[in-house]
Short mmCIF file of C-alpha atoms in Angstrom, two decimals:
data_model
loop_
_atom_site.label_atom_id
_atom_site.label_comp_id
_atom_site.label_asym_id
_atom_site.label_seq_id
_atom_site.Cartn_x
_atom_site.Cartn_y
_atom_site.Cartn_z
CA MET A 1 -15.50 106.10 -124.37
CA ASN A 2 -14.79 105.22 -128.21
CA ASP A 3 -12.82 102.35 -129.79
CA ARG A 4 -9.78 104.02 -129.95
CA GLU A 5 -9.45 105.57 -126.74
CA GLN A 6 -10.05 101.61 -125.46
CA ARG A 7 -7.44 100.61 -127.46
CA GLY A 8 -4.88 103.04 -126.37
CA LEU A 9 -5.66 102.13 -122.84
CA VAL A 10 -4.72 98.03 -124.01
CA ILE A 11 -1.44 99.76 -125.68
CA ALA A 12 -0.51 101.55 -122.19
CA ALA A 13 -1.04 98.28 -119.92
CA LYS A 14 0.76 95.89 -121.58
CA CYS A 15 3.66 98.06 -124.19
CA ARG A 16 6.50 99.71 -123.27
CA ILE A 17 6.27 103.45 -124.79
CA VAL A 18 9.62 105.56 -124.30
CA CYS A 19 9.91 109.11 -124.17
CA LYS A 20 12.95 110.30 -126.50
CA GLY A 21 13.89 113.98 -127.79
CA GLY A 22 10.21 115.08 -126.55
CA VAL A 23 8.54 112.81 -128.50
CA TRP A 24 7.07 109.00 -127.74
CA SER A 25 8.08 105.45 -129.73
CA VAL A 26 4.84 103.89 -129.43
CA PRO A 27 5.25 100.19 -130.72
CA SER A 28 3.04 98.80 -133.63
CA GLN A 29 0.37 95.91 -132.41
CA SER A 30 0.82 94.53 -135.51
CA GLY A 31 4.81 94.29 -134.99
CA THR A 32 5.88 96.19 -138.15
CA GLY A 33 7.93 98.83 -136.23
CA ASN A 34 6.84 102.07 -134.34
CA TYR A 35 5.25 105.22 -134.34
CA VAL A 36 6.02 108.41 -133.51
CA VAL A 37 3.57 110.35 -131.17
CA ASP A 38 4.33 114.19 -130.64
CA LEU A 39 2.38 115.68 -127.92
CA GLU A 40 2.87 119.50 -128.60
CA PRO A 41 4.43 120.26 -132.08
CA GLU A 42 5.02 123.41 -133.46
CA ASN A 43 2.95 124.86 -136.04
CA GLN A 44 -0.04 122.62 -135.30
CA GLU A 45 -3.18 122.36 -133.09
CA GLY A 46 -3.12 119.10 -130.70
CA PRO A 47 -0.91 116.12 -130.88
CA ARG A 48 0.51 114.24 -133.89
CA CYS A 49 0.97 110.13 -134.56
CA THR A 50 2.61 108.87 -137.51
CA CYS A 51 0.27 106.11 -137.78
CA PRO A 52 -2.09 105.67 -141.22
CA ASP A 53 -5.45 106.40 -138.96
CA HIS A 54 -4.50 109.79 -137.40
CA GLU A 55 -2.87 110.59 -141.24
CA LEU A 56 -6.22 109.65 -142.32
CA THR A 57 -8.82 111.16 -139.72
CA GLY A 58 -6.77 114.13 -138.37
CA GLY A 59 -7.93 112.95 -134.94
CA LYS A 60 -6.80 111.37 -132.15
CA CYS A 61 -5.59 107.49 -132.63
CA LYS A 62 -5.51 104.17 -129.97
CA HIS A 63 -1.51 105.63 -129.67
CA ILE A 64 -1.75 109.36 -128.77
CA PHE A 65 -4.16 108.04 -126.31
CA ALA A 66 -1.89 105.40 -124.99
CA VAL A 67 0.85 108.12 -124.61
CA GLU A 68 -1.52 110.64 -122.48
CA ILE A 69 -2.15 107.95 -120.09
CA VAL A 70 1.49 106.95 -119.84
CA SER A 71 2.31 110.75 -119.69
CA GLN A 72 0.33 111.01 -116.71
CA ARG A 73 3.57 111.79 -114.02
CA GLU A 74 3.28 113.02 -110.40
CA GLN A 75 6.85 114.93 -109.90
CA TYR A 76 8.63 115.40 -106.76
CA ALA A 77 11.09 118.06 -105.13
CA ASP A 78 13.75 115.81 -105.66
CA GLY A 79 13.28 115.16 -109.43
CA SER A 80 12.09 111.76 -109.67
CA SER A 81 8.63 111.34 -110.95
CA THR A 82 5.78 108.19 -110.42
CA VAL A 83 3.71 107.59 -114.00
CA THR A 84 0.20 107.26 -112.79
CA LYS A 85 -2.03 105.12 -114.82
CA THR A 86 -6.02 104.70 -114.54
CA VAL A 87 -6.20 101.48 -116.85
CA THR A 88 -9.65 99.39 -117.53
CA ILE A 89 -8.98 97.02 -120.09
CA LYS A 90 -11.49 95.38 -121.95
CA GLU A 91 -11.77 92.74 -124.24
CA GLU A 92 -12.11 93.65 -128.10
CA VAL A 93 -14.55 91.86 -129.34
CA ARG A 94 -13.97 91.22 -133.09
CA LYS A 95 -17.08 91.74 -135.71
CA THR A 96 -17.33 88.39 -137.11
CA TYR A 97 -19.73 87.32 -140.23
CA ARG A 98 -21.95 84.10 -140.47
CA GLN A 99 -21.39 81.83 -143.71
CA SER A 100 -23.85 79.26 -144.42
CA TRP A 101 -22.06 76.48 -145.20
CA PRO A 102 -24.62 73.87 -146.62
CA ASP A 103 -24.77 76.82 -149.08
CA TYR A 104 -21.35 77.43 -149.28
CA ASN A 105 -20.48 73.92 -149.41
CA ALA A 106 -23.28 73.21 -152.30
CA ALA A 107 -22.02 76.18 -154.46
CA GLN A 108 -18.41 75.09 -154.47
CA THR A 109 -19.01 71.42 -155.09
CA HIS A 110 -21.10 72.28 -158.28
CA GLU A 111 -19.66 75.52 -159.53
CA LYS A 112 -17.52 73.88 -162.68
CA GLU A 113 -21.04 72.62 -164.30
CA ARG A 114 -22.72 75.55 -162.86
CA PHE A 115 -20.04 77.81 -164.59
CA LEU A 116 -20.05 75.76 -167.61
CA SER A 117 -24.06 76.40 -168.22
CA LEU A 118 -24.24 80.06 -167.43
CA LEU A 119 -20.83 80.87 -169.51
CA GLN A 120 -23.27 78.91 -172.22
CA ASP A 121 -25.71 80.91 -172.10
CA LEU A 122 -23.89 84.16 -171.14
CA CYS A 123 -22.10 82.97 -174.72
CA ARG A 124 -25.92 82.43 -176.38
CA GLY A 125 -26.45 86.08 -176.90
CA ILE A 126 -22.90 86.76 -179.23
CA GLN A 127 -23.87 86.95 -182.74
CA ALA A 128 -20.91 86.44 -185.16
CA PRO A 129 -20.73 89.41 -188.01
CA PRO A 130 -21.22 88.30 -191.72
CA PRO A 131 -18.71 85.62 -192.96
CA ALA A 132 -16.94 86.52 -195.71
CA LYS A 133 -17.93 85.14 -198.87
CA THR A 134 -14.74 83.48 -199.74
CA GLY A 135 -12.06 81.50 -197.78
CA ARG A 136 -12.39 78.94 -194.53
CA LYS A 137 -15.46 79.27 -192.82
CA PRO A 138 -14.67 80.90 -189.49
CA LEU A 139 -15.64 79.12 -186.14
CA PRO A 140 -18.50 80.24 -184.13
CA LEU A 141 -17.58 83.92 -182.55
CA ALA A 142 -19.68 82.33 -179.16
CA ASP A 143 -18.09 78.84 -179.27
CA ALA A 144 -14.38 80.65 -179.69
CA ILE A 145 -14.87 82.69 -176.58
CA PHE A 146 -16.55 80.33 -174.94
CA GLY A 147 -13.32 78.46 -175.02
CA ALA A 148 -11.21 81.05 -174.52
CA CYS A 149 -12.98 82.55 -171.29
CA TYR A 150 -13.18 78.45 -169.75
CA LYS A 151 -9.34 78.11 -170.76
CA VAL A 152 -8.68 81.35 -168.43
CA TYR A 153 -10.80 79.86 -165.81
CA SER A 154 -9.20 76.48 -166.07
CA GLY A 155 -5.94 78.35 -165.09
CA PHE A 156 -4.26 75.70 -168.06
CA SER A 157 -1.74 76.80 -170.93
CA ALA A 158 -3.32 76.62 -174.40
CA ARG A 159 -2.26 72.89 -175.16
CA ARG A 160 -3.17 71.40 -172.08
CA PHE A 161 -6.58 73.03 -171.99
CA MET A 162 -7.46 70.88 -174.70
CA THR A 163 -8.70 68.19 -172.85
CA ASP A 164 -11.07 70.12 -171.19
CA MET A 165 -12.36 71.45 -174.68
CA ARG A 166 -12.91 68.25 -175.77
CA GLY A 167 -14.92 67.17 -172.64
CA ALA A 168 -16.89 70.53 -173.09
CA VAL A 169 -17.66 69.80 -176.76
CA ALA A 170 -18.59 65.91 -175.71
CA ASP A 171 -21.15 67.84 -172.60
CA GLY A 172 -23.11 69.92 -175.45
CA TYR A 173 -21.64 73.16 -174.23
CA CYS A 174 -20.44 74.53 -177.78
CA LYS A 175 -20.05 72.62 -180.79
CA SER A 176 -16.62 72.58 -182.44
CA ALA A 177 -13.40 71.68 -180.17
CA MET A 178 -11.36 74.35 -181.89
CA ALA A 179 -7.68 73.44 -181.62
CA TYR A 180 -5.59 75.70 -178.87
CA ASN A 181 -3.73 78.14 -181.95
CA SER A 182 -7.42 79.00 -182.78
CA ILE A 183 -7.96 80.03 -178.57
CA LEU A 184 -4.68 81.99 -178.80
CA LYS A 185 -6.06 84.01 -181.94
CA VAL A 186 -9.31 84.86 -180.63
CA THR A 187 -7.88 86.20 -177.31
CA GLU A 188 -5.38 88.27 -179.72
CA ASN A 189 -8.17 89.79 -181.12
CA ALA A 190 -9.09 93.54 -180.54
CA ASP A 191 -12.64 93.44 -181.45
CA ILE A 192 -13.72 91.43 -179.06
CA ALA A 193 -12.97 93.69 -176.05
CA PRO A 194 -16.35 95.48 -176.19
CA ILE A 195 -18.18 91.77 -176.49
CA LEU A 196 -16.43 91.10 -173.04
CA LYS A 197 -17.56 94.20 -171.97
CA SER A 198 -21.08 93.46 -172.64
CA MET A 199 -20.44 90.06 -171.08
CA ILE A 200 -18.94 91.65 -168.18
CA GLN A 201 -21.90 93.92 -167.61
CA GLU A 202 -25.13 91.01 -168.44
CA SER A 203 -23.06 88.85 -165.87
CA SER A 204 -23.86 91.44 -163.02
CA ARG A 205 -27.15 92.20 -164.16
CA PRO A 206 -28.83 89.66 -161.98
CA LEU A 207 -27.58 90.88 -159.18
CA SER A 208 -29.33 94.25 -159.96
CA THR A 209 -32.07 94.00 -157.02
CA VAL A 210 -29.41 93.13 -154.80
CA GLU A 211 -26.66 95.57 -154.80
CA LEU A 212 -26.88 99.32 -154.12
CA ASP A 213 -24.19 100.49 -152.93
CA PHE A 214 -20.67 100.45 -154.69
CA ALA A 215 -17.08 100.88 -154.92
CA CYS A 216 -13.87 101.09 -157.34
CA ASP A 217 -10.23 100.87 -157.33
CA SER A 218 -7.82 99.79 -159.59
CA THR A 219 -5.12 96.86 -159.83
CA GLY A 220 -2.18 95.34 -161.79
CA PHE A 221 -1.57 92.16 -163.52
CA MET A 222 2.03 91.05 -164.15
CA THR A 223 2.84 90.29 -167.50
CA THR A 224 5.36 88.28 -169.14
CA ARG A 225 7.07 91.16 -171.26
CA TYR A 226 9.52 93.44 -170.01
CA GLU A 227 11.50 96.96 -170.80
CA ARG A 228 14.66 96.66 -171.26
CA TRP A 229 17.39 99.64 -171.23
CA PHE A 230 20.47 100.59 -170.09
CA ASP A 231 21.77 102.61 -167.27
CA TYR A 232 24.78 104.84 -168.73
CA LYS A 233 24.89 105.56 -165.20
CA TYR A 234 25.32 102.32 -163.00
CA GLY A 235 26.73 100.81 -166.55
CA LYS A 236 24.66 97.88 -166.30
CA PRO A 237 21.80 96.57 -167.84
CA LYS A 238 18.39 96.83 -166.57
CA ALA A 239 14.85 95.34 -166.95
CA LYS A 240 11.43 96.63 -165.88
CA GLN A 241 8.57 93.91 -165.85
CA GLU A 242 5.31 95.46 -167.59
CA TRP A 243 1.61 94.75 -166.24
CA VAL A 244 -1.69 95.20 -167.12
CA LYS A 245 -4.15 97.80 -165.28
CA LEU A 246 -7.52 96.90 -164.59
CA HIS A 247 -10.15 99.94 -163.38
CA PHE A 248 -13.15 98.31 -161.95
CA THR A 249 -16.55 99.08 -159.86
CA THR A 250 -17.81 96.82 -157.68
CA GLY A 251 -21.01 95.89 -155.37
CA VAL A 252 -20.16 95.90 -152.09
CA LYS A 253 -22.44 92.92 -150.73
CA THR A 254 -21.52 90.25 -154.11
CA ASN A 255 -18.13 91.28 -154.68
CA VAL A 256 -19.78 91.52 -158.64
CA ILE A 257 -17.70 93.36 -161.12
CA THR A 258 -19.89 96.27 -162.67
CA ALA A 259 -18.18 97.92 -165.09
CA VAL A 260 -14.07 98.11 -165.69
CA VAL A 261 -11.94 100.57 -167.78
CA ILE A 262 -8.76 99.06 -168.99
CA LYS A 263 -5.91 102.26 -170.32
CA ASP A 264 -2.40 102.66 -170.39
CA LYS A 265 -0.73 101.32 -167.40
CA ASN A 266 0.00 104.96 -165.96
CA ALA A 267 -3.55 106.32 -166.82
CA ALA A 268 -4.59 108.25 -163.51
CA ASP A 269 -7.11 106.58 -161.30
CA THR A 270 -9.44 109.52 -160.96
CA THR A 271 -10.24 110.52 -164.19
CA GLN A 272 -12.13 107.04 -164.61
CA LEU A 273 -14.66 107.28 -161.82
CA PRO A 274 -17.36 109.34 -163.96
CA ASP A 275 -16.91 106.40 -166.99
CA MET A 276 -17.64 103.65 -164.26
CA ALA A 277 -20.31 105.53 -162.54
CA LYS A 278 -22.22 105.45 -165.60
CA GLU A 279 -21.63 102.01 -166.86
CA THR A 280 -23.19 101.06 -163.63
CA ARG A 281 -26.17 103.10 -163.34
CA LYS A 282 -27.15 101.52 -166.66
CA THR A 283 -27.81 98.11 -164.80
CA PHE A 284 -27.75 98.91 -161.36
CA LYS A 285 -29.53 101.59 -159.13
CA ILE A 286 -26.60 103.43 -157.16
CA ARG A 287 -26.96 104.54 -153.49
CA GLU A 288 -23.40 105.21 -152.34
CA PHE A 289 -20.35 104.79 -154.13
CA SER A 290 -16.69 104.93 -152.55
CA ALA A 291 -13.29 105.62 -153.56
CA ASP A 292 -10.16 106.25 -152.06
CA MET A 293 -8.41 109.58 -152.48
CA ALA A 294 -7.01 109.18 -155.37
CA TYR A 295 -10.35 109.67 -156.80
CA GLY A 296 -11.11 112.58 -155.01
CA SER A 297 -12.33 115.59 -157.12
CA SER A 298 -15.18 117.81 -157.49
CA ALA A 299 -15.69 116.56 -160.76
CA ASN A 300 -15.85 112.85 -159.49
CA PHE A 301 -18.37 113.68 -156.58
CA GLU A 302 -20.59 115.51 -159.13
CA ALA A 303 -20.32 112.46 -161.06
CA ILE A 304 -21.35 110.27 -158.78
CA ALA A 305 -24.37 112.61 -157.60
CA ALA A 306 -25.64 112.37 -161.64
CA THR A 307 -26.28 109.24 -160.92
CA GLY A 308 -28.68 109.52 -157.92
CA GLY A 309 -25.70 108.16 -155.38
CA MET A 310 -23.70 110.04 -153.08
CA GLY A 311 -19.94 109.90 -153.28
CA TYR A 312 -17.88 108.65 -150.46
CA ILE A 313 -14.30 109.67 -150.40
CA PRO A 314 -11.86 111.12 -148.06
CA PHE A 315 -10.11 114.24 -148.35
CA LYS A 316 -6.37 114.75 -148.10
CA SER A 317 -4.75 116.62 -145.42
CA ASN A 318 -4.26 119.99 -147.88
CA ALA A 319 -7.66 120.16 -148.90
CA THR A 320 -10.02 122.73 -148.74
CA GLY A 321 -13.84 123.25 -149.45
CA GLY A 322 -12.98 126.35 -151.58
CA ALA A 323 -13.93 124.59 -154.81
CA GLY A 324 -17.53 124.67 -153.95
CA GLY A 325 -20.62 123.51 -154.46
CA LEU A 326 -20.95 119.21 -153.62
CA TYR A 327 -17.34 119.10 -153.07
CA GLU A 328 -17.37 121.90 -150.54
CA LYS A 329 -20.63 119.67 -148.57
CA MET A 330 -19.25 116.67 -148.55
CA PHE A 331 -15.74 118.60 -147.25
CA HIS A 332 -17.59 119.83 -144.02
CA TYR A 333 -19.21 116.58 -143.63
CA PHE A 334 -15.95 115.11 -143.68
CA ASN A 335 -14.50 117.31 -140.72
CA PHE A 336 -17.68 117.74 -138.54
CA LYS A 337 -19.05 114.02 -138.76
CA ARG A 338 -15.87 111.79 -139.48
CA ASP A 339 -16.98 108.92 -137.81
CA GLU A 340 -20.34 109.19 -139.86
CA PHE A 341 -18.84 109.82 -142.85
CA LEU A 342 -16.06 107.07 -142.39
CA THR A 343 -18.35 104.10 -141.37
CA HIS A 344 -19.99 104.36 -145.27
CA TYR A 345 -16.19 105.18 -146.88
CA HIS A 346 -15.16 101.91 -145.30
CA LYS A 347 -17.25 100.17 -147.34
CA ARG A 348 -14.57 100.21 -150.07
CA SER A 349 -12.85 97.49 -148.24
CA ASN A 350 -15.24 95.46 -150.13
CA ALA A 351 -13.15 96.11 -153.30
CA GLU A 352 -9.81 95.26 -152.34
CA SER A 353 -11.74 91.36 -151.44
CA THR A 354 -13.04 91.37 -155.00
CA VAL A 355 -9.43 91.90 -156.10
CA SER A 356 -8.09 89.10 -153.78
CA MET A 357 -10.87 86.59 -155.09
CA ILE A 358 -10.00 87.60 -158.46
CA LYS A 359 -6.31 87.05 -157.94
CA ARG A 360 -5.79 83.89 -155.80
CA LYS A 361 -8.74 82.13 -158.08
CA PHE A 362 -7.71 83.26 -161.41
CA GLY A 363 -3.78 84.69 -160.55
CA ASP A 364 -2.43 87.67 -160.34
CA SER A 365 -0.62 87.27 -163.82
CA VAL A 366 -1.62 87.22 -167.28
CA ARG A 367 0.00 84.90 -170.15
CA SER A 368 -0.53 86.62 -172.98
CA LYS A 369 2.29 88.67 -174.87
CA THR A 370 0.57 91.10 -176.92
CA ASP A 371 -1.39 93.84 -176.10
CA ALA A 372 -4.76 93.24 -177.08
CA ALA A 373 -4.33 89.70 -175.67
CA MET A 374 -3.50 90.98 -172.31
CA VAL A 375 -6.41 93.16 -171.95
CA ASN A 376 -8.66 90.27 -173.35
CA GLU A 377 -7.33 87.92 -170.92
CA THR A 378 -7.75 90.69 -167.80
CA LEU A 379 -11.19 91.07 -169.26
CA MET A 380 -12.06 87.24 -169.37
CA LYS A 381 -11.01 86.91 -165.21
CA VAL A 382 -13.31 89.09 -164.83
CA VAL A 383 -16.08 87.64 -166.77
CA CYS A 384 -15.18 84.44 -164.94
CA HIS A 385 -15.12 85.91 -161.50
CA ASN A 386 -19.06 87.03 -162.20
CA ILE A 387 -20.03 83.73 -163.13
CA VAL A 388 -18.73 82.51 -159.71
CA VAL A 389 -20.00 85.46 -157.82
CA LEU A 390 -23.72 84.53 -159.63
CA ILE A 391 -22.96 80.89 -158.96
CA HIS A 392 -22.53 81.97 -154.94
CA GLU A 393 -26.07 83.75 -155.22
CA MET A 394 -28.03 81.33 -156.94
CA TYR A 395 -26.87 78.73 -153.56
CA GLU A 396 -27.23 81.46 -151.23
CA LEU A 397 -29.76 83.99 -152.46
CA GLY A 398 -31.92 81.55 -154.60
CA ILE A 399 -31.70 83.98 -157.52
CA GLU A 400 -32.06 82.47 -161.36
CA PRO A 401 -29.92 84.63 -164.01
CA VAL A 402 -31.41 85.09 -167.74
CA PHE A 403 -29.09 86.46 -169.77
CA TRP A 404 -29.61 88.73 -172.96
CA SER A 405 -33.32 89.22 -171.99
CA GLU A 406 -35.37 90.92 -174.55
CA LYS A 407 -34.94 94.85 -173.29
CA ASN A 408 -31.39 94.18 -172.93
CA CYS A 409 -30.56 93.08 -176.89
CA ASN A 410 -30.39 96.59 -178.21
CA GLU A 411 -27.48 97.43 -175.50
CA LEU A 412 -24.97 94.90 -177.51
CA PRO A 413 -22.18 95.97 -178.80
CA ILE A 414 -21.12 95.82 -182.61
CA GLY A 415 -20.85 92.31 -183.13
CA ALA A 416 -23.46 90.89 -180.89
CA GLY A 417 -26.79 90.44 -181.09
#
């Protein structure tokens, strides 16, 4: 007896399941309404349920098992019936993961000082382009990016952040205490985006011996800008908040982000996977790469295979193996060994955890108003997230991060050294 059948037994024993018009209404255990189960649908083999589990896997879900149990009736001559229920209830044991509380507490209580030290080391690899021969001497680019990233980490506005900036200078983490408008100007500089991406890659490098399995996804960050128009149909103005869309790849064990892409907010998810897989492969060995249905395409399976990994992307209900090649092989694997396939695929849930970590700690919106600044602020959130992940792994795994080793210097973008 599998887990779904066991849960179906529990639902049949505890819930009120009603038959109306030949279909059954089964209460959702999460309390969000009912699901409809049809044991004999037209033009389809096997029962059907409206729950996400059945729509994804195509197999029997716990609601279908529950209805099959309840529908076993013994009919009498007078038209009455008796429901025969044979129920064996087994208490479901939720899988838990042990937390090393001493390591967690140490990482949390020393996070800020460790963060400043690691951010300083990460910014040391940045070299500014040659200054102009005339005019005012510019601030060191490393200090400017340090201040901008530290501001994002603090969560303060540029003006309120100045106390922390002066403290960082006094403690020797950077050379000059820049003004708040200087921090805003460096954030608005579109040329630092490649540098921030290289910092994301470098901050993930110390975990290259830990991570082998990866997942990709996308998420949005709200902005303070609104798109406004007049709706002639309803005769009134309307507004829609704009947002920045971040495509990312994350390790499923530590939640470190290994590659990012920021394009137009309406850019499709599926076309971003090959570049992110290729970028991740520069630093990590890829064993598994999982993504949701939005990334399902023959090109993406081939792109993952080109990095040496195996892609676990579920197929839509109308998909076929007609494309041939690796796509066809994975399609048959998905259909004939679905439980095994989904065991690998569900590692993708760690991508949701990564999004939650970033937004809970650094916010789900950006303060910037220009396009370049919104992109840079989003990238800085990822840099800060990776450093925080590193701090936790320093205490739990005992690693000592070293950035910008000599063998990696040739991977720096233009303007960094």
